[in-house]
Short mmCIF file of C-alpha atoms and ligand atoms in Angstrom, two decimals:
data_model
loop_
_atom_site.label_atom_id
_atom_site.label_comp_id
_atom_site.label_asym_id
_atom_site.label_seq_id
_atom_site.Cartn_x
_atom_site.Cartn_y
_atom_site.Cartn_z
CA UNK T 1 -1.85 52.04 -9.37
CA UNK T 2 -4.69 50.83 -11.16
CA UNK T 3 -7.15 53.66 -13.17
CA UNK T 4 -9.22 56.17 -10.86
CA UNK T 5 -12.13 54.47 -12.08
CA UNK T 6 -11.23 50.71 -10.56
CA UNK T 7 -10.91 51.98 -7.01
CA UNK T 8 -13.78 54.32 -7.61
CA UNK T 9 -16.13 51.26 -8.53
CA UNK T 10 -14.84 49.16 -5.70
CA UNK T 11 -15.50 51.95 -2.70
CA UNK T 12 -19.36 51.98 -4.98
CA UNK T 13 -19.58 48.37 -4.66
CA UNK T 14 -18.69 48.35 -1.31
CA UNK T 15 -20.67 51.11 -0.23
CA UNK T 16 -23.86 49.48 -1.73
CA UNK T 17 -23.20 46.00 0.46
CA UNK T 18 -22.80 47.55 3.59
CA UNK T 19 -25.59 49.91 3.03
CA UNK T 20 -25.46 52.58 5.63
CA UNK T 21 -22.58 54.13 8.08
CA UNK T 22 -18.97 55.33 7.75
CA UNK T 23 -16.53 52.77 6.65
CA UNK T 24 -13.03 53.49 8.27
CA UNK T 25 -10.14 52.39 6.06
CA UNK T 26 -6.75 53.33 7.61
CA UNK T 27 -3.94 52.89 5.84
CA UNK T 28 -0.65 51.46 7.92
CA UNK T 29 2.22 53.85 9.47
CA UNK T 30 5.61 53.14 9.28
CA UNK T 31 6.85 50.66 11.67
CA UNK T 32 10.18 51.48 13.76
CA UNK T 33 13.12 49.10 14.02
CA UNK T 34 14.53 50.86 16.92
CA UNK T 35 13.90 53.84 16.47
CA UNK T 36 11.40 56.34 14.81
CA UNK T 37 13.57 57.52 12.52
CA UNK T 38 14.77 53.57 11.24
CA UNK T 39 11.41 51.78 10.26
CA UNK T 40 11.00 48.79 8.60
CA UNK T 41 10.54 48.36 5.16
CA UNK T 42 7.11 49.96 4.68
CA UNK T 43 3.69 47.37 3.92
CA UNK T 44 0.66 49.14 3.02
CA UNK T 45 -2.54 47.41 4.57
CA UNK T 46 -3.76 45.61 1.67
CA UNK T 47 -7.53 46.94 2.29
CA UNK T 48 -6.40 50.12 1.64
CA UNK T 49 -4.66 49.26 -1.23
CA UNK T 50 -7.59 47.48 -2.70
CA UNK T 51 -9.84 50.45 -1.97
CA UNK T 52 -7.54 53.56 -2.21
CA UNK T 53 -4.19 51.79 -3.74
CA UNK T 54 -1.81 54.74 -2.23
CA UNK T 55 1.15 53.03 -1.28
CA UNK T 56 2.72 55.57 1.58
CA UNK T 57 2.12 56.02 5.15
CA UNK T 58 0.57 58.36 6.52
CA UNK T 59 -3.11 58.00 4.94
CA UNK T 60 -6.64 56.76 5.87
CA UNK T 61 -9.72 56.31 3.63
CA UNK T 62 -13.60 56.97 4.52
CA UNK T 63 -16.42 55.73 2.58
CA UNK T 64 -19.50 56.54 3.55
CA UNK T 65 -22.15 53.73 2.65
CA UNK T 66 -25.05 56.01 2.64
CA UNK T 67 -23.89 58.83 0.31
CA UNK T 68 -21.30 57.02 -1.62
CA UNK T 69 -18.85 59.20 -1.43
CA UNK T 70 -15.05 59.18 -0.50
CA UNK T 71 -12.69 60.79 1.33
CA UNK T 72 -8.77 60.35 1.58
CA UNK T 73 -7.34 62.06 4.79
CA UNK T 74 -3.57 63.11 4.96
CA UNK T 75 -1.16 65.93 4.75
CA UNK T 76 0.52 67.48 2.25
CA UNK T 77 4.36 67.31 3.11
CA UNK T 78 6.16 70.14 3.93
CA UNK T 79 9.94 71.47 2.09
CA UNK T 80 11.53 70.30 5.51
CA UNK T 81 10.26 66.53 4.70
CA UNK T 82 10.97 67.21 0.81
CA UNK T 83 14.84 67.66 2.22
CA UNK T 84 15.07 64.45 3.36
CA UNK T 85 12.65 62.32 1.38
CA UNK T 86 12.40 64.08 -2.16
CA UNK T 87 9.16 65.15 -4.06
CA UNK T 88 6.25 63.47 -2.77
CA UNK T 89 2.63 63.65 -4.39
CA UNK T 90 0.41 66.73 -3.00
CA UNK T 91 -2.77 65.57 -1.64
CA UNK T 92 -4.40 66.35 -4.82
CA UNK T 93 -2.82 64.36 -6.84
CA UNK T 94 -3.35 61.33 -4.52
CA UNK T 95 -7.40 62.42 -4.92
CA UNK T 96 -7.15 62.13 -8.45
CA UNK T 97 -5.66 59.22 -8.54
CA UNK T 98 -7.80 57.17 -6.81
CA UNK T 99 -11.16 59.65 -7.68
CA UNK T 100 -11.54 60.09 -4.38
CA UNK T 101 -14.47 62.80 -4.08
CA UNK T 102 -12.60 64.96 -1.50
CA UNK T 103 -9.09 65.04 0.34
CA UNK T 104 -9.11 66.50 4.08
CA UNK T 105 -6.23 67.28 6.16
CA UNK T 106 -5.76 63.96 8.81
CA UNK T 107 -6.23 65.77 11.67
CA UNK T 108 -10.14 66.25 10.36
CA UNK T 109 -10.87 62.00 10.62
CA UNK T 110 -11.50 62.82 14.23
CA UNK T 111 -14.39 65.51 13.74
CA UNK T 112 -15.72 63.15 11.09
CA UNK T 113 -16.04 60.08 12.86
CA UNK T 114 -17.31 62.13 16.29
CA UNK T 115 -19.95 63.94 13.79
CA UNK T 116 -21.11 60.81 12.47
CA UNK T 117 -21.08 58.79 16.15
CA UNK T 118 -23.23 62.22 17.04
CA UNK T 119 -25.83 61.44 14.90
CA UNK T 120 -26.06 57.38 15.80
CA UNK T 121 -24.45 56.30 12.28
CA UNK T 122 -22.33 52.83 13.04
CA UNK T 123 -19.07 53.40 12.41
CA UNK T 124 -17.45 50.22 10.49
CA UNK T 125 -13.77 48.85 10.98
CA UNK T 126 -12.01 45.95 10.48
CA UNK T 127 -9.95 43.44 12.63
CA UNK T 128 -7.16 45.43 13.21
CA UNK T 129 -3.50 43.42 13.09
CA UNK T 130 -1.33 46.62 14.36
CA UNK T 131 -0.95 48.39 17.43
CA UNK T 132 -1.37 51.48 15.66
CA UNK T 133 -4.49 50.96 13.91
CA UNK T 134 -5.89 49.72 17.32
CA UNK T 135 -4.80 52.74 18.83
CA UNK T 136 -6.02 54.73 15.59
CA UNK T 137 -9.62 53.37 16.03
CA UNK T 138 -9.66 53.99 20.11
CA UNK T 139 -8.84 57.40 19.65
CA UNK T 140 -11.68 58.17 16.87
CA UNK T 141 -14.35 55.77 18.47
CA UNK T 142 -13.21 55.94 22.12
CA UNK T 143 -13.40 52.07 21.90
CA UNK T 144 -11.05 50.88 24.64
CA UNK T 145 -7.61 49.90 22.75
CA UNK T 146 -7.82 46.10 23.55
CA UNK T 147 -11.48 46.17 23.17
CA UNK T 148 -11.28 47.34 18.96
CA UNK T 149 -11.13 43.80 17.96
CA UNK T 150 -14.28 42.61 19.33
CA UNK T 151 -16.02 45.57 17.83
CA UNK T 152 -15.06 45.35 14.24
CA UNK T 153 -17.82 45.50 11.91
CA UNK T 154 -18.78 41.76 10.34
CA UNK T 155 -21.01 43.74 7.72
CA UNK T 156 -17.76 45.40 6.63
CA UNK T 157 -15.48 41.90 6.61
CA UNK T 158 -17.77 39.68 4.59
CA UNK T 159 -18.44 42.67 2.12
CA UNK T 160 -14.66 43.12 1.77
CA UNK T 161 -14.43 39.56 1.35
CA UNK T 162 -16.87 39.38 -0.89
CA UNK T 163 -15.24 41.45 -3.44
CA UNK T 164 -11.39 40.64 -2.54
CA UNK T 165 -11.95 36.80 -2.99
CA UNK T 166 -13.49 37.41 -6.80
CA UNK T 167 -9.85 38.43 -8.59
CA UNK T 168 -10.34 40.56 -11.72
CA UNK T 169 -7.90 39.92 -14.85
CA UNK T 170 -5.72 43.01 -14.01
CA UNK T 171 -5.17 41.48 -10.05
CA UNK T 172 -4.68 37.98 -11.66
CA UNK T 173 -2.51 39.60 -14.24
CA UNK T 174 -0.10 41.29 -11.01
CA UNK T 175 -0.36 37.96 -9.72
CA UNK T 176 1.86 36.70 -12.70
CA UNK T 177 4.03 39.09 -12.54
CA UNK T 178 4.91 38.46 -9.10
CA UNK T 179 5.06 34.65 -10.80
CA UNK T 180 7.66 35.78 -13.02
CA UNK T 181 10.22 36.69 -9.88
CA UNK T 182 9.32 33.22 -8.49
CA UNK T 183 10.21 31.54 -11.57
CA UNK T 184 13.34 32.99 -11.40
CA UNK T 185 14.05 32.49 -7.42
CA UNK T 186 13.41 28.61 -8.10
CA UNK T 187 15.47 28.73 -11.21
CA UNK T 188 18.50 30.38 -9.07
CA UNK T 189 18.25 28.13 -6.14
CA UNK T 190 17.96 25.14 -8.10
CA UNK T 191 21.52 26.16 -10.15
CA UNK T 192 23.00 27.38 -7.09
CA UNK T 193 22.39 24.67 -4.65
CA UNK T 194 25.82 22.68 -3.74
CA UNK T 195 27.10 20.43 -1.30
CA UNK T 196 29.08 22.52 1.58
CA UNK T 197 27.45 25.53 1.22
CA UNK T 198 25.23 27.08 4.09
CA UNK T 199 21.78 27.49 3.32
CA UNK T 200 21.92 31.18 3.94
CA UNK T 201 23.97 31.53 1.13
CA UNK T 202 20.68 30.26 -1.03
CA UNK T 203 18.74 32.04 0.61
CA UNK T 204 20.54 35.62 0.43
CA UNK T 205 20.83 35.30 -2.98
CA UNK T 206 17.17 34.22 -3.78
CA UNK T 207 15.97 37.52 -1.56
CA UNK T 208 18.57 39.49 -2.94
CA UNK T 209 17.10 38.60 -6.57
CA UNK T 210 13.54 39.20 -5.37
CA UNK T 211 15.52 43.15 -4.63
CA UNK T 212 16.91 43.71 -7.46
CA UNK T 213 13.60 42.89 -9.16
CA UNK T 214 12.29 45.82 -7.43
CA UNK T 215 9.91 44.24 -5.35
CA UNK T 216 10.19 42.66 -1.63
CA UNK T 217 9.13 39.01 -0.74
CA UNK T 218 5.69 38.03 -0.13
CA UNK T 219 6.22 36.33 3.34
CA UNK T 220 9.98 35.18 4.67
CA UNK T 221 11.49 32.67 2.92
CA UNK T 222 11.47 29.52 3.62
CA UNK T 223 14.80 27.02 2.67
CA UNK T 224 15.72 24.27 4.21
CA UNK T 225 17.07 20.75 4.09
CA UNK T 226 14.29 20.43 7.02
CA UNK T 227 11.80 20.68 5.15
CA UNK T 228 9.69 18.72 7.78
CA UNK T 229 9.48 21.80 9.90
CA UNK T 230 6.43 23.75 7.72
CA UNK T 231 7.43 27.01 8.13
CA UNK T 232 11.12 26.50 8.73
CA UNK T 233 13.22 30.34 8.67
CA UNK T 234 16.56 28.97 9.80
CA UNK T 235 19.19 28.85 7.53
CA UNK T 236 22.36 28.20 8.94
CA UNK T 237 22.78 24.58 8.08
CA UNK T 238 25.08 23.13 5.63
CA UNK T 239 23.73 21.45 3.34
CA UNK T 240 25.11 17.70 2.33
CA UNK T 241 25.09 15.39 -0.30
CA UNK T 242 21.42 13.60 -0.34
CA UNK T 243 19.79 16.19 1.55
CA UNK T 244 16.73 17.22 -0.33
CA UNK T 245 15.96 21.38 0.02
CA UNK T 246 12.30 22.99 0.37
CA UNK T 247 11.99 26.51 -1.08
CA UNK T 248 8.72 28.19 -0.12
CA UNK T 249 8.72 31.51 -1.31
CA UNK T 250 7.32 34.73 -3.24
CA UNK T 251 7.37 37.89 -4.13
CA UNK T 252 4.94 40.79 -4.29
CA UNK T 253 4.15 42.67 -7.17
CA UNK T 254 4.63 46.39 -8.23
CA UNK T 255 1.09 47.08 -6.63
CA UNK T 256 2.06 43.92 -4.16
CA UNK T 257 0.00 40.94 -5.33
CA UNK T 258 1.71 38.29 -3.98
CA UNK T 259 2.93 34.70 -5.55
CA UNK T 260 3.56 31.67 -3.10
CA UNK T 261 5.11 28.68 -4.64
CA UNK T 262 7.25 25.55 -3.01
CA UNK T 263 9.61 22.83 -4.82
CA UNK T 264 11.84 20.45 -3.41
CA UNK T 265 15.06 19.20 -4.78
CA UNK T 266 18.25 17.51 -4.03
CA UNK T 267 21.13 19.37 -3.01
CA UNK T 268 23.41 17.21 -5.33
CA UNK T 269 20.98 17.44 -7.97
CA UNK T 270 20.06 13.81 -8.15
CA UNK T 271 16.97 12.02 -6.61
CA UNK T 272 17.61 8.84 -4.21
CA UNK T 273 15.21 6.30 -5.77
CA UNK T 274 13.52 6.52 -1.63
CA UNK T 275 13.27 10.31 -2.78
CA UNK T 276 12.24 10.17 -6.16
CA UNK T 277 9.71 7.57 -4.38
CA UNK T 278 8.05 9.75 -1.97
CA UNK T 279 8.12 12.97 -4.66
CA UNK T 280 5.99 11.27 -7.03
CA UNK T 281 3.08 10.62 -4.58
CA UNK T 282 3.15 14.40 -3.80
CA UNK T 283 3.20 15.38 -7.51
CA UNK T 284 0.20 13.27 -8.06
CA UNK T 285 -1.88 14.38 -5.52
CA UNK T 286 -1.09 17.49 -6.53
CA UNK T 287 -1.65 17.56 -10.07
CA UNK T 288 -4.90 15.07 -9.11
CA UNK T 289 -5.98 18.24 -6.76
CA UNK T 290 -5.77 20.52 -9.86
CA UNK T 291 -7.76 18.78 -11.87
CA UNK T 292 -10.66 19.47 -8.86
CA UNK T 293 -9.98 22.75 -9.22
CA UNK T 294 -13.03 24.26 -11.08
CA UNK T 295 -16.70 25.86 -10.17
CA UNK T 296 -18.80 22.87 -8.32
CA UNK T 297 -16.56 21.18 -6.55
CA UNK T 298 -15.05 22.16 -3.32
CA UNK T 299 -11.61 22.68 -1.73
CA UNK T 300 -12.68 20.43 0.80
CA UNK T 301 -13.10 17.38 -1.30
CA UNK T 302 -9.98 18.40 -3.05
CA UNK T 303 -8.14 18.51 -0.01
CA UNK T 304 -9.37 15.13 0.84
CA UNK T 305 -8.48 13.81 -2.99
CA UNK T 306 -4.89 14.77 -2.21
CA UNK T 307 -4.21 13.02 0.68
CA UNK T 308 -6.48 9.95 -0.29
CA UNK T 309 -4.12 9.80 -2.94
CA UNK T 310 -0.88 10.59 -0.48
CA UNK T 311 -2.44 7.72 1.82
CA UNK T 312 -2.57 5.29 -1.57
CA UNK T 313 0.95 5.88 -2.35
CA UNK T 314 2.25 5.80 1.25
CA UNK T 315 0.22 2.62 2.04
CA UNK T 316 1.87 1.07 -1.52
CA UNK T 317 5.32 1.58 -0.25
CA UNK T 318 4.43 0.18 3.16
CA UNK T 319 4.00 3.37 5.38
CA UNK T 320 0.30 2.96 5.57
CA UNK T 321 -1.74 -0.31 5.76
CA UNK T 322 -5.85 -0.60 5.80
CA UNK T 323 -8.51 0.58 3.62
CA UNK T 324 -7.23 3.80 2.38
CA UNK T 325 -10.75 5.23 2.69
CA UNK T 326 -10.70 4.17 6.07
CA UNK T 327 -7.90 5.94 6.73
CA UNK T 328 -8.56 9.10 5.34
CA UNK T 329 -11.85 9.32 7.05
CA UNK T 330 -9.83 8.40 10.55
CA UNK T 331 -7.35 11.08 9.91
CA UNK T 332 -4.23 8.96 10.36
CA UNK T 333 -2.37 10.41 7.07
CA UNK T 334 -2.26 13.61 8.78
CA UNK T 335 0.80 11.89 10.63
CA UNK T 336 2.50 12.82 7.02
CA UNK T 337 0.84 15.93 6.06
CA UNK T 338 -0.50 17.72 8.73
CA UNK T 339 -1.98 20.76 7.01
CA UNK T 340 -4.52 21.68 4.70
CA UNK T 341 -4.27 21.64 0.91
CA UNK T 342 -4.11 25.62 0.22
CA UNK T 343 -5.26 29.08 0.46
CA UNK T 344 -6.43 31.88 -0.96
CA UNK T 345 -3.88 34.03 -2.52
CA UNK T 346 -3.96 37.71 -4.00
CA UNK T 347 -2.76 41.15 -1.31
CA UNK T 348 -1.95 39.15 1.00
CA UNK T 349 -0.02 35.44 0.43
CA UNK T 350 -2.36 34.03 3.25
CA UNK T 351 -5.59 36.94 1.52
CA UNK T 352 -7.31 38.05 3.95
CA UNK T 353 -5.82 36.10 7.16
CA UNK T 354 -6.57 39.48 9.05
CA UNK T 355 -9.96 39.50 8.54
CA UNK T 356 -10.55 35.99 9.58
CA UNK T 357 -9.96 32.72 7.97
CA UNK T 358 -13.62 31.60 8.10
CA UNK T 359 -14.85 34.44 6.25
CA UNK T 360 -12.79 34.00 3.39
CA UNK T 361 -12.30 30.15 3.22
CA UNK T 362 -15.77 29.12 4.63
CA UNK T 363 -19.57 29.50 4.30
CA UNK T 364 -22.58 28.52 6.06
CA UNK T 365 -22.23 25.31 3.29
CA UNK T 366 -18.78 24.52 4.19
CA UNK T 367 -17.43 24.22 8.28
CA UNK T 368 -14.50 23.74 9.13
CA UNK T 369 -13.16 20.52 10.04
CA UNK T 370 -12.23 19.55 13.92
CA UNK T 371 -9.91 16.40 13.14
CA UNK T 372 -5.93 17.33 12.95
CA UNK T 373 -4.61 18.14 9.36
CA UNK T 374 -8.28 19.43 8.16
CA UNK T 375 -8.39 21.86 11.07
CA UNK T 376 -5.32 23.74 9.39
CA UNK T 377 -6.78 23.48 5.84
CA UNK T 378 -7.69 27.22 5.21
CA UNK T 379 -10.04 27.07 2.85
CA UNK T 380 -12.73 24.93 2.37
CA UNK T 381 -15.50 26.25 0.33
CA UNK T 382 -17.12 25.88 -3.05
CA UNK T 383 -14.51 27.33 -6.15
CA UNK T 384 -16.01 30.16 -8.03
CA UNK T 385 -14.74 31.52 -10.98
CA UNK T 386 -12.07 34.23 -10.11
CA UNK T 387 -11.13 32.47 -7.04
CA UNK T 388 -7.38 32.35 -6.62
CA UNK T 389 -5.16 29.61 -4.62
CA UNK T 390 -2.88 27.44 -3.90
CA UNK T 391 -2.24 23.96 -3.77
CA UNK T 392 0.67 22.48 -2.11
CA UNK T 393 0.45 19.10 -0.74
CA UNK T 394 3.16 17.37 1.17
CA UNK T 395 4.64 14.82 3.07
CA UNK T 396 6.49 14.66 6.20
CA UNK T 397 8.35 12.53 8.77
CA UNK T 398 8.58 15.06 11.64
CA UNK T 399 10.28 12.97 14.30
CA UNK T 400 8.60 14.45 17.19
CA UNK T 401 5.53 13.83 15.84
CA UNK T 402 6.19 10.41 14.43
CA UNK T 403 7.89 9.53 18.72
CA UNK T 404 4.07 11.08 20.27
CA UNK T 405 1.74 8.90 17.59
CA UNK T 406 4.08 5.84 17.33
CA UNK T 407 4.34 6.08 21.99
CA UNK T 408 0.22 6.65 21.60
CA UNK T 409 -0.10 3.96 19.30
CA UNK T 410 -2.58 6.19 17.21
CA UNK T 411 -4.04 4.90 13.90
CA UNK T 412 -1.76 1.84 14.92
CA UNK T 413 -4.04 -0.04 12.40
CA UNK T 414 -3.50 2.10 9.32
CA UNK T 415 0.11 3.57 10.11
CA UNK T 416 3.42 1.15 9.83
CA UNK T 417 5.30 2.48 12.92
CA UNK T 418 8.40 0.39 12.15
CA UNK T 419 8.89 1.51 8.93
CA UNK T 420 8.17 5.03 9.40
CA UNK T 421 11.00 4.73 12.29
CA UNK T 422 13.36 3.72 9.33
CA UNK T 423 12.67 7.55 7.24
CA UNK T 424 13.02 9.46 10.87
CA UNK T 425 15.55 11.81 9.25
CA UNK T 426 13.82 12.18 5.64
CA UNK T 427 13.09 15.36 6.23
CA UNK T 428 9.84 16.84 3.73
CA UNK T 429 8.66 17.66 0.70
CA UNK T 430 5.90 19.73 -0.70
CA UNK T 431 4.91 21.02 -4.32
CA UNK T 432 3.17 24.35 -4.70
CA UNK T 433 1.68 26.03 -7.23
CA UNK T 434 -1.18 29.23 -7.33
CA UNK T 435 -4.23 28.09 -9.66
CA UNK T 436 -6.84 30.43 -11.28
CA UNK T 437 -10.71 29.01 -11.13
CA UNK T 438 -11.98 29.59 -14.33
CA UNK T 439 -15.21 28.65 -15.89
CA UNK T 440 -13.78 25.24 -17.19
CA UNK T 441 -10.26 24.49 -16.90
CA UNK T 442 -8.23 25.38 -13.93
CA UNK T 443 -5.44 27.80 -14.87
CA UNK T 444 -2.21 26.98 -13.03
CA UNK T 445 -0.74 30.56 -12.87
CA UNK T 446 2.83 31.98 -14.04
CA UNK T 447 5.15 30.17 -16.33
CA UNK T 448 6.04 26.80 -15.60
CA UNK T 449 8.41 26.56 -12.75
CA UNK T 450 10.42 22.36 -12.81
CA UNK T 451 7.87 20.21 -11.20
CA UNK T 452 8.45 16.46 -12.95
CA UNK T 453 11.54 14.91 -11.10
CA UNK T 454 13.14 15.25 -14.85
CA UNK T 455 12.06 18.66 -15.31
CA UNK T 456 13.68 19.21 -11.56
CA UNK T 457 16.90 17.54 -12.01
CA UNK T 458 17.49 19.37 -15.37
CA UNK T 459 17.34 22.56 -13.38
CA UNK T 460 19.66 21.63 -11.02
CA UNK T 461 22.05 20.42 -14.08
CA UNK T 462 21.83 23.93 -15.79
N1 LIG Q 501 3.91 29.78 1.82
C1 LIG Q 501 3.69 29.56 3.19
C2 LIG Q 501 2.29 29.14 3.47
O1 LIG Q 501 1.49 29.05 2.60
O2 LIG Q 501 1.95 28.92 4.63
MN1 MN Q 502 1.20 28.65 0.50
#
């Protein structure tokens, strides 16, 4: 955890810019398999990690917003749960840790939610991703269960979002140590990779590292020689001499701040020059959409750098044809890269997804685009420094998607249809990397993972 004092000084904060009521923070229960006694792997909700950083079920966290204080509801455990699960912390200790001003048994969140409700206080939640918590927050508000989502408290999400989207150096700090797995998932699965092998083979072993790390992956992995499919979780294909591979992956951190980085590399180690083609006009817009990165400029307009620059390099090789400016403003390279530049990155891999996408990649200066590809970019607003993200642009020749433009004829004046026929079976690639927003420079997070097609194919050599 961090010091007493950090989560102490962000329940304050958040207390002050919500100004009045009781904020409900419930942590996450475990989450059965099949049955109660075989959960899953256990995810704290990353709210209450950021405002109570206790990483066991079992807890939930009240601040109220006109006194200031705290309190952390949950039991003590008794000898018959110390037989099976070994010491656990006492409720006091929890307190202390996070200087909590008082503990309370969690039977008690029920009289002190009612109490509060008595006396016409609003009663603040957030969007609520579990069945659990939804039933949590029915029970204490008597909020029908399916109704707790469209009663969540908008006060409460752009205050949390206020102070989640600003990281501190200690978060960005966590965020390099998750880094430091990644570098060494991408360094295994660029040795590893062989003709003949299955992909899951890759893939267990990259997860397996992540374990024996000590921490758990950030979101499922993604590898695959289809890398045209975005978020592609099958792995049972073999993979062949002059396939390339797409790893998308990361891990969490000891207090689970999360990295996200993608590369893409041949199986056989080698780049086809039509490869080695197509990779270089990702890398640039990539490294062009870094050099954006910094207060003043938005991830809008960095977004739209990127695939300018994407359009440029596909219209030079004779995918794309027109005024490249055209183009872009018509939306026709989203045929090759139908999503959105990046997101926000820290708790969460997606931060904040839960509480709404808007909230944390949007403002009343920035809207959200309408045309396909920009609708799915995540983020659009203004960088501040503090601001942490990723960029990963890409292109793709999805063959379904390619058959419905091509049979529409859509953008038939800035796409070459027959030679985008002739790459049906490309596949993808994308290049990702998690940048810091600094004053000045952008700060491209971690240590270098192989990103040059020199850098890559070394890699795959050693
Ligand atoms: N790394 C997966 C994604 O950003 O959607
Ligand atoms: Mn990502």
């Amino acid at each position: 955890m961090f010091s007493a004092d950090t989560y102490s000084s962000r329940r304050k904060r958040l207390a002050e810019q919500v100004g009045s009521g009781l904020i409900l923070i419930p942590g996450n229960s475990e989450s059965p398999m099949n049955y109660p006694g075989n959960p899953y792997h256990f995810r704290q909700d990353s709210t209450f990690l950021y405002f109570f950083g206790h990483d066991v079920p079992g807890l939930a966290g009240v601040v109220d917003a006109d006194s200031g204080r705290s309190t952390l509801y949950g039991d003590d455990f008794t000898v018959d749960d110390i037989i099976w699960m070994g010491p656990q912390q006492t409720m006091a200790e929890k307190q202390d840790l996070c200087g909590a001003d008082s503990v309370r048994p969690f039977e008690a969140l029920d009289t002190h939610v009612k109490e509060a409700e008595a006396q016409g206080r609003t009663i603040h939640f957030l969007p609520q991703y579990r069945g659990e918590g939804r039933i949590l927050i029915s029970r204490l508000t008597g909020h029908q269960v399916l109704e707790v989502n469209n009663k969540t408290s908008e006060t409460l999400i752009r205050a949390v979002v206020a102070q989640r989207n600003i990281k501190s150096p200690d978060e960005v700090a966590e965020i390099e140590k998750a880094l430091e797995i990644s570098y060494e998932m991408n360094r295994l699965a660029m040795k590893s990779a062989k003709a003949g092998l299955k992909e899951q083979e890759i893939y267990g072993a990259v997860e397996g590292l992540v374990l024996s790390r000590g921490s758990h992956v950030s979101f499922p992995v993604i590898f695959s020689v289809h890398g045209e499919t975005l978020h592609n979780h099958h792995h049972h294909n073999i993979m062949k001499d002059g396939d390339l591979l797409v790893l998308d992956s990361g891990a969490e951190s000891p207090l689970h701040y999360a990295s996200d980085i993608t590369r893409t590399f041949p199986v056989n180690g080698k780049f086809t020059p039509a490869q080695a083609d197509i990779y270089s006009i990702v890398l640039e817009a990539q490294l062009a959409s870094i050099t954006r990165m910094r207060p003043g400029e938005t991830n809008r307009n960095a977004h739209l750098h990127a695939v300018s620059v994407i359009a440029s390099g596909l219209k030079d090789l004779g995918f794309m044809k027109g005024d490249v400016d055209e183009a872009v403003a018509a939306g026709a390279h989203a045929l090759f890269m139908p999503h959105g530049l990046g997101h926000m990155i820290g708790l969460d891999v997606h931060d904040m997804e839960n509480l709404g996408e808007d909230y944390v990649g949007y403002d009343e200066r920035v809207k959200r685009g309408t045309q396909f590809g920009l609708a799915y970019l995540r983020m659009g607003r203004a960088y501040e420094p503090g601001h942490v993200l990723t960029t990963e642009p890409g292109i793709y020749f999805i063959p379904e998607l390619i058959d419905q433009w091509a049979g529409e004829k859509r953008h038939a004046g800035f796409i070459n249809y027959e030679k985008v026929r002739q790459y049906r079976d490309f596949g993808g690639i994308r290049i990702e990397d998690d940048v810091l927003i600094t004053e000045t420079e952008p700060r491209v997070l971690g240590r270098p993972i192989a990103k040059t097609i020199d850098d890559v194919v070394s890699w795959c050599a050693a």
